[in-house]
Short mmCIF file of C-alpha atoms and ligand atoms in Angstrom, two decimals:
data_model
loop_
_atom_site.label_atom_id
_atom_site.label_comp_id
_atom_site.label_asym_id
_atom_site.label_seq_id
_atom_site.Cartn_x
_atom_site.Cartn_y
_atom_site.Cartn_z
CA MET I 1335 0.56 -0.21 0.35
CA ARG I 1336 0.97 3.42 -0.80
CA GLU I 1337 2.09 6.25 2.48
CA LEU I 1338 -1.36 7.53 4.39
CA GLN I 1339 -1.61 10.78 3.12
CA ILE I 1340 -2.13 12.49 6.50
CA THR I 1341 -0.02 12.59 8.91
CA ASP I 1342 0.40 12.12 12.90
CA LYS I 1343 -1.71 15.00 13.89
CA ALA I 1344 -1.40 17.14 10.93
CA LYS I 1345 -2.58 20.89 11.15
CA VAL I 1346 -5.93 20.06 8.79
CA ILE I 1347 -7.72 23.71 6.82
CA ALA I 1348 -10.94 21.84 5.91
CA VAL I 1349 -12.53 22.76 2.21
CA LEU I 1350 -17.09 22.19 2.32
CA THR I 1351 -19.06 23.45 -0.22
CA THR I 1352 -22.27 22.89 1.47
CA ARG I 1353 -23.56 24.85 4.83
CA ASP I 1354 -24.21 21.91 6.33
CA ASP I 1355 -23.20 21.33 9.77
CA TYR I 1356 -23.57 17.63 9.29
CA ALA I 1357 -21.33 17.24 5.75
CA LYS I 1358 -18.78 19.62 8.51
CA GLU I 1359 -18.86 17.67 11.48
CA GLU I 1360 -18.43 14.11 9.48
CA LEU I 1361 -15.71 16.01 7.33
CA GLU I 1362 -14.48 16.70 10.86
CA ARG I 1363 -14.53 12.93 12.02
CA LEU I 1364 -13.33 12.24 8.96
CA VAL I 1365 -9.64 13.63 9.06
CA GLU I 1366 -10.29 13.02 13.25
CA THR I 1367 -10.12 8.93 12.34
CA ALA I 1368 -6.85 9.06 9.59
CA GLY I 1369 -4.70 11.18 12.83
CA GLY I 1370 -5.26 14.78 11.64
CA GLU I 1371 -7.11 17.47 13.17
CA VAL I 1372 -9.37 20.11 11.38
CA VAL I 1373 -7.90 23.88 12.34
CA ASP I 1374 -9.78 25.67 10.46
CA VAL I 1375 -12.63 25.32 7.87
CA LEU I 1376 -13.32 27.70 4.73
CA PHE I 1377 -16.93 27.48 3.26
CA PHE I 1378 -17.15 27.96 -1.15
CA THR I 1379 -20.80 27.20 -2.55
CA ARG I 1380 -20.52 29.00 -5.54
CA LYS I 1381 -19.69 26.95 -9.54
CA PRO I 1382 -16.06 24.70 -8.73
CA ASP I 1383 -14.02 27.23 -11.32
CA PRO I 1384 -11.95 24.20 -13.41
CA SER I 1385 -8.88 25.49 -12.22
CA THR I 1386 -8.61 26.13 -10.05
CA TYR I 1387 -11.96 24.55 -8.17
CA LEU I 1388 -12.75 27.38 -6.17
CA GLY I 1389 -12.85 31.37 -7.23
CA LYS I 1390 -10.24 34.04 -7.16
CA GLY I 1391 -10.74 35.85 -3.22
CA LYS I 1392 -11.90 32.20 -2.22
CA LEU I 1393 -7.25 31.35 -3.23
CA GLU I 1394 -6.35 34.04 -1.20
CA LYS I 1395 -8.36 33.57 1.40
CA LEU I 1396 -7.21 29.99 1.85
CA LYS I 1397 -3.99 30.52 1.18
CA ALA I 1398 -3.98 32.81 3.77
CA LEU I 1399 -5.54 30.28 6.51
CA VAL I 1400 -2.96 27.83 4.75
CA ASP I 1401 0.06 30.81 6.21
CA ALA I 1402 -1.12 31.38 8.90
CA TYR I 1403 -2.22 28.21 10.27
CA GLU I 1404 1.18 26.44 8.81
CA ALA I 1405 -1.16 23.62 7.73
CA GLU I 1406 0.67 21.07 6.52
CA LEU I 1407 -3.06 19.48 4.58
CA VAL I 1408 -5.53 21.33 2.91
CA VAL I 1409 -8.94 18.60 2.89
CA PHE I 1410 -11.52 19.71 0.87
CA ASP I 1411 -15.57 17.05 1.16
CA THR I 1412 -16.24 16.90 -2.46
CA GLU I 1413 -14.02 15.10 -5.07
CA LEU I 1414 -10.96 17.36 -7.64
CA THR I 1415 -10.22 17.08 -10.76
CA PRO I 1416 -6.54 16.02 -10.56
CA SER I 1417 -5.44 19.44 -12.84
CA GLN I 1418 -7.59 21.49 -10.03
CA GLN I 1419 -6.32 19.21 -7.40
CA ARG I 1420 -2.39 20.63 -8.67
CA ASN I 1421 -3.01 23.16 -9.58
CA LEU I 1422 -4.31 24.19 -5.55
CA GLN I 1423 -0.82 22.60 -4.18
CA ASP I 1424 1.22 24.48 -6.60
CA PHE I 1425 -0.35 27.68 -5.41
CA LEU I 1426 -1.11 26.35 -1.85
CA ASP I 1427 2.61 24.90 -1.79
CA VAL I 1428 1.33 22.29 0.44
CA ARG I 1429 -0.65 18.92 -0.12
CA VAL I 1430 -4.39 18.91 -1.75
CA ILE I 1431 -6.34 15.28 -0.60
CA ASP I 1432 -10.72 15.01 -1.43
CA ARG I 1433 -12.70 13.61 0.12
CA SER I 1434 -12.08 10.66 -1.58
CA GLU I 1435 -8.01 10.35 -0.25
CA LEU I 1436 -9.64 10.17 2.66
CA ILE I 1437 -11.53 7.27 2.62
CA LEU I 1438 -9.32 5.93 1.59
CA ASP I 1439 -5.81 6.66 4.16
CA ILE I 1440 -8.35 5.37 6.21
CA PHE I 1441 -9.34 2.01 4.97
CA ALA I 1442 -6.55 2.31 4.87
CA ILE I 1443 -4.77 2.60 8.14
CA HIS I 1444 -7.62 0.02 9.10
CA ALA I 1445 -6.34 -2.65 7.31
CA ALA I 1446 -6.25 -5.73 9.08
CA THR I 1447 -6.39 -8.63 7.18
CA ARG I 1448 -4.08 -10.08 3.49
CA GLU I 1449 -7.97 -9.50 2.06
CA ALA I 1450 -8.53 -5.96 2.96
CA LYS I 1451 -4.82 -4.59 2.28
CA LEU I 1452 -4.92 -6.66 -1.59
CA GLN I 1453 -8.76 -4.48 -1.49
CA VAL I 1454 -7.49 -0.74 -0.20
CA GLU I 1455 -3.91 -1.01 -2.06
CA LEU I 1456 -6.47 -1.72 -5.57
CA ALA I 1457 -8.96 0.15 -4.20
CA GLN I 1458 -5.77 3.30 -4.49
CA LEU I 1459 -4.39 2.51 -7.21
CA GLN I 1460 -7.62 2.94 -9.57
CA TYR I 1461 -7.42 6.21 -7.23
CA GLU I 1462 -4.52 6.94 -9.19
CA LEU I 1463 -4.94 6.35 -12.70
CA PRO I 1464 -6.85 8.19 -14.12
CA ARG I 1465 -4.99 11.17 -12.14
CA LEU I 1466 -2.03 9.87 -13.60
CA VAL I 1467 -3.00 10.42 -17.12
CA GLY I 1468 -4.39 13.59 -16.14
CA ALA I 1469 -0.89 14.36 -15.09
CA GLY I 1470 1.13 12.96 -18.51
CA LYS I 1471 -2.08 15.53 -20.81
CA VAL I 1472 -0.42 18.06 -19.28
CA LEU I 1473 2.61 17.74 -19.37
CA SER I 1474 2.92 17.22 -22.71
CA ARG I 1475 1.64 20.51 -23.43
CA LEU I 1476 3.98 21.89 -21.37
CA GLY I 1477 6.08 20.03 -23.57
CA GLY I 1478 5.57 22.39 -26.19
CA GLY I 1479 4.81 21.57 -30.25
CA ILE I 1480 2.47 18.32 -30.96
CA GLY I 1481 4.18 15.59 -30.79
CA THR I 1482 7.05 15.77 -28.40
CA ARG I 1483 7.53 13.29 -25.83
CA GLY I 1484 8.92 14.80 -23.17
CA PRO I 1485 10.88 12.59 -19.92
CA GLY I 1486 8.22 13.50 -18.02
CA GLU I 1487 5.70 11.73 -20.39
CA THR I 1488 8.30 8.59 -20.52
CA LYS I 1489 8.82 8.22 -16.69
CA LEU I 1490 5.26 8.61 -16.86
CA GLU I 1491 4.21 5.75 -19.08
CA THR I 1492 6.40 4.04 -17.46
CA ASP I 1493 4.64 4.52 -14.17
CA ARG I 1494 1.08 4.01 -16.24
CA ARG I 1495 2.26 0.31 -17.08
CA ARG I 1496 3.37 -0.22 -13.55
CA ILE I 1497 0.41 0.69 -11.56
CA LEU I 1498 -2.18 -1.55 -14.49
CA ARG I 1499 -0.06 -4.74 -14.13
CA ARG I 1500 0.48 -4.64 -10.24
CA ILE I 1501 -3.61 -3.75 -10.57
CA SER I 1502 -4.52 -7.31 -12.32
CA GLN I 1503 -1.94 -8.71 -9.95
CA LEU I 1504 -4.38 -7.93 -7.27
CA LYS I 1505 -7.29 -8.65 -9.32
CA LYS I 1506 -5.70 -11.67 -9.28
CA GLU I 1507 -4.40 -12.24 -5.88
CA LEU I 1508 -8.00 -11.13 -4.71
CA LYS I 1509 -9.62 -13.93 -6.77
CA GLU I 1510 -7.50 -16.16 -4.86
CA VAL I 1511 -9.10 -15.09 -1.68
CA GLU I 1512 -12.69 -15.20 -2.78
CA ILE I 1513 -11.97 -18.81 -3.10
CA GLU I 1514 -12.47 -19.83 0.12
CA ARG I 1515 -15.58 -16.55 0.77
CA GLN I 1516 -17.54 -19.47 -1.61
CA ILE I 1517 -16.98 -22.29 -0.17
CA GLN I 1518 -18.02 -21.10 3.79
CA ARG I 1519 -20.63 -19.55 1.28
CA LYS I 1520 -21.24 -23.49 -0.20
CA ASN I 1521 -20.92 -24.78 3.06
CA ARG I 1522 -23.38 -22.77 4.86
CA ILE I 1523 -25.99 -23.34 2.65
CA GLU I 1524 -25.79 -26.95 2.83
CA ASN I 1525 -25.20 -27.02 5.90
CA ARG I 1526 -28.40 -24.88 5.87
CA VAL I 1527 -27.20 -21.92 8.11
CA PRO I 1528 -28.93 -18.36 7.81
CA VAL I 1529 -27.09 -15.81 7.59
CA VAL I 1530 -27.97 -12.53 8.61
CA ALA I 1531 -25.75 -9.45 7.55
CA ILE I 1532 -25.39 -6.21 9.72
CA ALA I 1533 -25.34 -3.72 7.38
CA GLY I 1534 -25.19 0.56 8.97
CA TYR I 1535 -23.65 3.97 7.96
CA THR I 1536 -20.16 4.41 10.05
CA ASN I 1537 -20.26 4.19 13.71
CA SER I 1538 -23.62 2.96 13.72
CA GLY I 1539 -22.25 0.23 16.16
CA LYS I 1540 -22.88 -3.22 14.02
CA SER I 1541 -19.39 -4.65 15.34
CA THR I 1542 -21.43 -3.44 19.05
CA LEU I 1543 -23.74 -5.28 17.33
CA LEU I 1544 -21.64 -8.83 16.86
CA LYS I 1545 -20.22 -8.51 19.25
CA SER I 1546 -22.96 -8.29 22.45
CA LEU I 1547 -24.67 -11.19 20.28
CA SER I 1548 -21.58 -13.90 20.12
CA ASP I 1549 -18.24 -14.47 22.49
CA ALA I 1550 -16.48 -13.11 18.72
CA ASP I 1551 -13.34 -11.05 19.24
CA VAL I 1552 -14.70 -7.99 17.48
CA PHE I 1553 -13.30 -4.54 16.72
CA ALA I 1554 -15.40 -1.71 17.58
CA ALA I 1555 -14.62 2.26 17.77
CA ASN I 1556 -15.74 5.19 18.44
CA GLN I 1557 -14.49 5.89 15.08
CA LEU I 1558 -15.61 6.51 10.53
CA PHE I 1559 -14.61 2.42 9.61
CA ALA I 1560 -13.13 1.37 12.81
CA THR I 1561 -14.24 -1.91 10.31
CA VAL I 1562 -12.30 -2.97 7.11
CA SER I 1563 -12.42 -6.39 7.40
CA PRO I 1564 -15.29 -7.85 8.33
CA LYS I 1565 -16.17 -11.02 10.71
CA SER I 1566 -18.88 -13.75 11.48
CA ALA I 1567 -20.65 -14.46 14.62
CA LYS I 1568 -22.40 -18.25 14.42
CA VAL I 1569 -25.78 -17.06 17.08
CA LYS I 1570 -27.84 -19.15 18.55
CA LEU I 1571 -31.58 -18.01 18.61
CA LEU I 1572 -33.86 -18.35 20.39
CA SER I 1573 -35.55 -21.20 19.44
CA GLY I 1574 -31.70 -23.11 19.74
CA ARG I 1575 -31.92 -22.47 15.65
CA GLU I 1576 -28.27 -21.29 14.80
CA ALA I 1577 -27.47 -18.27 12.69
CA VAL I 1578 -24.38 -16.43 11.04
CA PHE I 1579 -23.89 -12.55 11.98
CA ILE I 1580 -21.38 -10.97 9.76
CA ASP I 1581 -20.68 -7.47 10.44
CA THR I 1582 -19.88 -5.55 6.93
CA VAL I 1583 -17.87 -2.69 6.13
CA GLY I 1584 -19.84 0.50 7.08
CA PHE I 1585 -21.61 3.10 4.56
CA ILE I 1586 -20.86 6.58 4.03
CA GLU I 1587 -22.61 8.96 1.97
CA ARG I 1588 -20.73 9.96 -1.33
CA LEU I 1589 -18.42 6.39 -0.82
CA PRO I 1590 -15.57 6.32 -3.09
CA HIS I 1591 -16.31 4.05 -5.90
CA GLN I 1592 -13.27 2.82 -6.18
CA LEU I 1593 -13.97 1.42 -2.81
CA VAL I 1594 -17.12 -0.09 -3.76
CA GLU I 1595 -15.40 -1.84 -6.53
CA SER I 1596 -12.28 -2.75 -4.27
CA PHE I 1597 -14.54 -4.42 -1.41
CA LYS I 1598 -16.67 -5.72 -4.15
CA SER I 1599 -16.25 -9.50 -2.13
CA THR I 1600 -16.81 -8.40 1.32
CA LEU I 1601 -20.03 -7.12 0.74
CA GLU I 1602 -20.87 -9.59 -1.51
CA GLU I 1603 -21.62 -11.01 1.75
CA ILE I 1604 -24.81 -9.35 2.31
CA VAL I 1605 -25.81 -9.75 -1.47
CA TYR I 1606 -25.48 -13.94 -0.48
CA SER I 1607 -27.75 -13.12 3.05
CA ASP I 1608 -30.92 -14.52 3.94
CA LEU I 1609 -31.43 -11.65 6.63
CA VAL I 1610 -30.38 -8.19 5.94
CA ILE I 1611 -29.73 -5.70 9.52
CA VAL I 1612 -30.28 -2.55 8.55
CA LEU I 1613 -28.97 -1.17 11.65
CA GLY I 1614 -29.56 3.20 11.59
CA ASP I 1615 -28.42 5.48 14.98
CA LEU I 1616 -30.48 6.45 17.41
CA SER I 1617 -27.92 9.00 18.45
CA ASP I 1618 -28.65 12.10 16.97
CA ILE I 1619 -32.44 11.70 15.41
CA ARG I 1620 -31.74 14.39 13.35
CA ARG I 1621 -29.19 12.54 10.30
CA LEU I 1622 -30.63 8.81 10.96
CA LYS I 1623 -33.31 9.56 8.04
CA ARG I 1624 -29.81 11.24 6.39
CA GLN I 1625 -27.99 8.10 7.09
CA LEU I 1626 -30.82 5.29 5.91
CA LYS I 1627 -31.33 7.30 2.86
CA THR I 1628 -27.63 5.97 2.41
CA VAL I 1629 -27.44 2.87 2.96
CA GLU I 1630 -30.57 2.80 0.95
CA GLN I 1631 -28.48 3.91 -1.69
CA VAL I 1632 -25.78 1.91 -1.11
CA LEU I 1633 -27.69 -1.72 -1.15
CA ALA I 1634 -29.52 -0.69 -4.19
CA GLU I 1635 -25.68 0.17 -5.54
CA ILE I 1636 -24.38 -3.11 -4.65
CA GLY I 1637 -27.89 -5.21 -5.48
CA ALA I 1638 -29.03 -6.49 -2.26
CA ASP I 1639 -32.25 -4.49 -1.98
CA GLU I 1640 -33.34 -7.52 -2.34
CA ILE I 1641 -33.10 -9.36 0.28
CA PRO I 1642 -35.61 -9.79 2.95
CA ARG I 1643 -34.53 -6.47 5.85
CA LEU I 1644 -35.52 -6.07 9.29
CA LEU I 1645 -34.49 -2.12 10.52
CA VAL I 1646 -32.86 -2.21 13.80
CA LEU I 1647 -32.28 1.50 15.47
CA ASN I 1648 -29.28 1.60 17.73
CA LYS I 1649 -28.61 3.71 20.78
CA VAL I 1650 -31.85 3.81 22.52
CA ASP I 1651 -29.65 4.86 25.80
CA LEU I 1652 -29.21 7.77 23.72
CA LEU I 1653 -32.86 8.95 23.24
CA ASP I 1654 -33.86 11.89 25.12
CA PRO I 1655 -37.17 10.47 26.48
CA ALA I 1656 -38.79 13.27 24.70
CA ASP I 1657 -38.20 11.60 21.28
CA ILE I 1658 -39.29 8.75 21.59
CA GLY I 1659 -42.70 9.42 20.41
CA ILE I 1660 -40.82 11.44 17.65
CA VAL I 1661 -39.40 7.89 17.18
CA LEU I 1662 -42.07 5.29 16.36
CA ARG I 1663 -44.53 7.24 14.69
CA GLU I 1664 -42.09 7.39 11.71
CA PHE I 1665 -40.99 4.12 12.38
CA PRO I 1666 -43.24 2.06 13.32
CA THR I 1667 -42.01 -1.37 12.66
CA ALA I 1668 -38.41 -0.51 14.05
CA VAL I 1669 -36.50 -2.89 16.80
CA LEU I 1670 -35.26 -0.55 19.15
CA ILE I 1671 -31.96 -1.43 20.86
CA SER I 1672 -29.37 -1.09 22.87
CA ALA I 1673 -26.15 -3.18 21.66
CA LYS I 1674 -23.42 -1.46 23.93
CA ARG I 1675 -26.14 -1.41 27.53
CA GLY I 1676 -27.43 -5.22 25.94
CA ILE I 1677 -31.38 -2.95 25.95
CA GLY I 1678 -33.55 -5.07 22.78
CA ILE I 1679 -31.19 -8.15 22.46
CA THR I 1680 -33.72 -10.47 23.30
CA SER I 1681 -36.59 -8.65 21.37
CA LEU I 1682 -33.85 -8.47 17.90
CA LEU I 1683 -33.62 -12.73 17.70
CA LYS I 1684 -37.02 -12.99 17.36
CA HIS I 1685 -37.98 -10.49 14.37
CA VAL I 1686 -34.54 -11.78 13.43
CA GLU I 1687 -35.96 -15.99 13.51
CA ARG I 1688 -39.71 -14.91 12.66
CA ALA I 1689 -37.61 -13.27 9.09
CA LEU I 1690 -35.84 -16.10 9.02
CA GLU I 1691 -38.86 -18.45 9.30
CA GLU I 1692 -40.87 -16.64 6.63
CA LYS I 1693 -37.67 -16.38 3.62
CA GLU I 1694 -39.06 -20.48 4.27
CA ASN I 1695 -41.23 -21.73 1.84
CA LEU I 1696 -43.43 -24.90 1.51
CA TYR I 1697 -43.25 -27.40 -0.56
CA GLU I 1698 -43.80 -30.89 -2.34
CA LEU I 1699 -41.45 -33.63 -3.69
CA SER I 1700 -42.51 -37.02 -5.38
CA ILE I 1701 -39.72 -39.43 -4.46
CA PRO I 1702 -38.81 -43.06 -5.73
CA TRP I 1703 -37.69 -45.23 -3.41
CA ASP I 1704 -34.03 -45.95 -4.38
CA ARG I 1705 -33.90 -41.42 -3.66
CA TRP I 1706 -35.24 -42.09 -0.32
CA GLY I 1707 -32.05 -42.71 1.00
CA VAL I 1708 -30.48 -39.02 -0.95
CA PHE I 1709 -33.55 -37.11 0.79
CA ALA I 1710 -33.03 -37.78 3.92
CA SER I 1711 -29.58 -36.89 4.66
CA TYR I 1712 -31.28 -33.71 4.64
CA ARG I 1713 -33.61 -34.26 6.86
CA ASP I 1714 -32.42 -32.29 9.42
CA HIS I 1715 -32.28 -29.79 7.17
CA VAL I 1716 -35.81 -29.22 6.24
CA THR I 1717 -39.03 -29.40 8.31
CA VAL I 1718 -40.95 -32.52 7.05
CA ILE I 1719 -45.03 -32.00 7.54
CA SER I 1720 -46.28 -35.11 5.65
CA GLU I 1721 -44.91 -38.97 3.92
CA GLN I 1722 -47.19 -39.93 2.21
CA TYR I 1723 -45.70 -43.61 1.00
CA GLU I 1724 -47.06 -45.38 -2.64
CA GLU I 1725 -46.45 -47.94 -4.18
CA ASN I 1726 -42.99 -46.61 -5.96
CA LEU I 1727 -42.96 -43.06 -4.46
CA ILE I 1728 -42.93 -41.49 -1.06
CA LYS I 1729 -44.71 -37.83 -1.96
CA VAL I 1730 -43.05 -35.73 0.81
CA LYS I 1731 -43.19 -32.08 2.08
CA PHE I 1732 -41.41 -30.09 3.58
CA ILE I 1733 -40.70 -26.88 5.09
CA CYS I 1734 -37.52 -25.36 3.57
CA SER I 1735 -34.99 -22.23 2.52
CA GLN I 1736 -34.92 -21.67 -0.67
CA GLU I 1737 -31.52 -22.65 -1.61
CA LEU I 1738 -32.31 -26.11 0.01
CA TYR I 1739 -34.97 -26.37 -2.21
CA SER I 1740 -32.72 -25.14 -5.31
CA LYS I 1741 -30.74 -27.98 -4.58
CA LEU I 1742 -32.58 -30.29 -3.49
CA LEU I 1743 -33.72 -30.02 -7.09
CA SER I 1744 -30.51 -29.61 -8.61
CA LEU I 1745 -30.74 -33.40 -7.04
CA LYS I 1746 -32.96 -34.48 -9.19
CA LEU I 1747 -34.21 -36.82 -7.11
CA GLU I 1748 -38.07 -36.94 -8.65
CA GLY I 1749 -35.70 -38.80 -11.13
CA GLU I 1750 -37.36 -40.11 -14.39
CA ARG I 1751 -40.99 -40.01 -14.91
N1 LIG K 2121 -24.18 4.72 23.76
C1 LIG K 2121 -24.21 4.15 22.82
N2 LIG K 2121 -23.11 4.19 22.10
C2 LIG K 2121 -22.61 2.68 21.28
C3 LIG K 2121 -24.27 1.53 21.61
N3 LIG K 2121 -23.37 0.95 20.22
C4 LIG K 2121 -22.61 1.31 20.20
N4 LIG K 2121 -22.33 2.73 20.41
C5 LIG K 2121 -21.10 3.49 20.46
O1 LIG K 2121 -20.74 3.35 19.39
C6 LIG K 2121 -19.48 2.90 18.24
C7 LIG K 2121 -19.01 2.10 17.24
O2 LIG K 2121 -19.97 1.51 17.13
P1 LIG K 2121 -18.53 0.64 16.36
O3 LIG K 2121 -19.64 -1.08 16.97
O4 LIG K 2121 -17.45 0.39 16.77
O5 LIG K 2121 -19.98 0.64 15.29
P2 LIG K 2121 -19.47 0.22 13.75
O6 LIG K 2121 -20.95 0.50 13.38
O7 LIG K 2121 -18.85 -1.17 13.07
O8 LIG K 2121 -18.33 1.20 13.09
P3 LIG K 2121 -17.79 1.48 11.66
O9 LIG K 2121 -16.85 0.25 11.56
O10 LIG K 2121 -16.51 2.24 11.39
O11 LIG K 2121 -18.36 1.05 10.44
C8 LIG K 2121 -18.30 3.05 19.86
O12 LIG K 2121 -18.00 3.86 20.64
C9 LIG K 2121 -19.53 2.50 20.66
O13 LIG K 2121 -18.71 1.56 21.70
C10 LIG K 2121 -25.12 1.91 21.97
O14 LIG K 2121 -25.80 1.77 21.91
N5 LIG K 2121 -25.42 3.09 22.91
MG1 LIG K 2122 -17.25 -1.50 12.65
#
């Protein structure tokens, strides 16, 4: 992985493109999580200038702030084009990064497993690649007439080729890791262990919930994107039946698309789950709707919008009692919990079990005697409702998940008829 953009305790000037407390606080928290500190904020809500993003007056003002604070870094709460970024750096004489780069940095700091490290590096390179091309264009223009190729260009070409090679290498390595995930997934389906994915905005308490449901050693922290390498744990539901709960990477508004792409295999765990717990954060109900909307968008983006959902609102211990009425009115079906204090967990498990049962359906098969043994070997994983013995076959009615039923069909239990 490449080195981080933010050094420890770096003084950062933040540039915000909306007058929005929420966006301001979130950017400040992102910078803090990356190890820096926002010392001042500059607002710029006009139409961006193509070459420097900021207008002339604002640019001067930013320069004055950078000098006054001796700031080491400027962070923009939006995407910058490669040339805007470079022009700003030239003028300000400090590093300038955009929102995507900041988030990529945080992911890099928190990547603990081999898979996560590969995924982050891939996202970083995919972010860098177009910027390299952009730099090439400018350099060749500076190089003078048509057709001149300065030494800069040649170096860029080699850099570009090196990055492309590394990208395909990373993709190959990630494929290998992915196979392990597929095997795990297959085992779960065969053993008919339902999977419950916990999805939600970053810092909503996903890891804390997994921890409180199991004894798993899960890292939870008051940081954005604390979890980059999600864990899973087997949890006994109230009936004694087991389910696997999976913690996931947190979502955020405008999640860099390079990350969504690189973390595809991790996010796919949600796509293959039987139930998605959408975990909301009640500590600030003004933000709740907006965060839930973002979660909705990311779920759609990764193709998980068809999976049954359960809305769970966490941190009920922080909810102002005066606001309980509002929450219940706005989210009548939500389960209110506190993962940290263990409030509402039994009710949550009850809802999970019910939601999982709804996913199971009643099926019927007519199985010849000589194939019966195959069906019988799955008996622990289905609930047989009735068996009707006929001359050369058994008619069986049973309840099981759709996945298992597809599997049984693929075994051609009914044989030739
Ligand atoms: N007061 C209160 N705090 C909670 C509760 N649940 C979680 N927290 C706190 O919220 C913060 C974030 O918790 P995490 O479990 O790390 O959140 P996450 O959703 O896994 O976050 P990322 O991995 O960063 O996406 C931690 O400081 C937790 O202690 C709760 O029920 N009540
Ligand atoms: Mg987490």
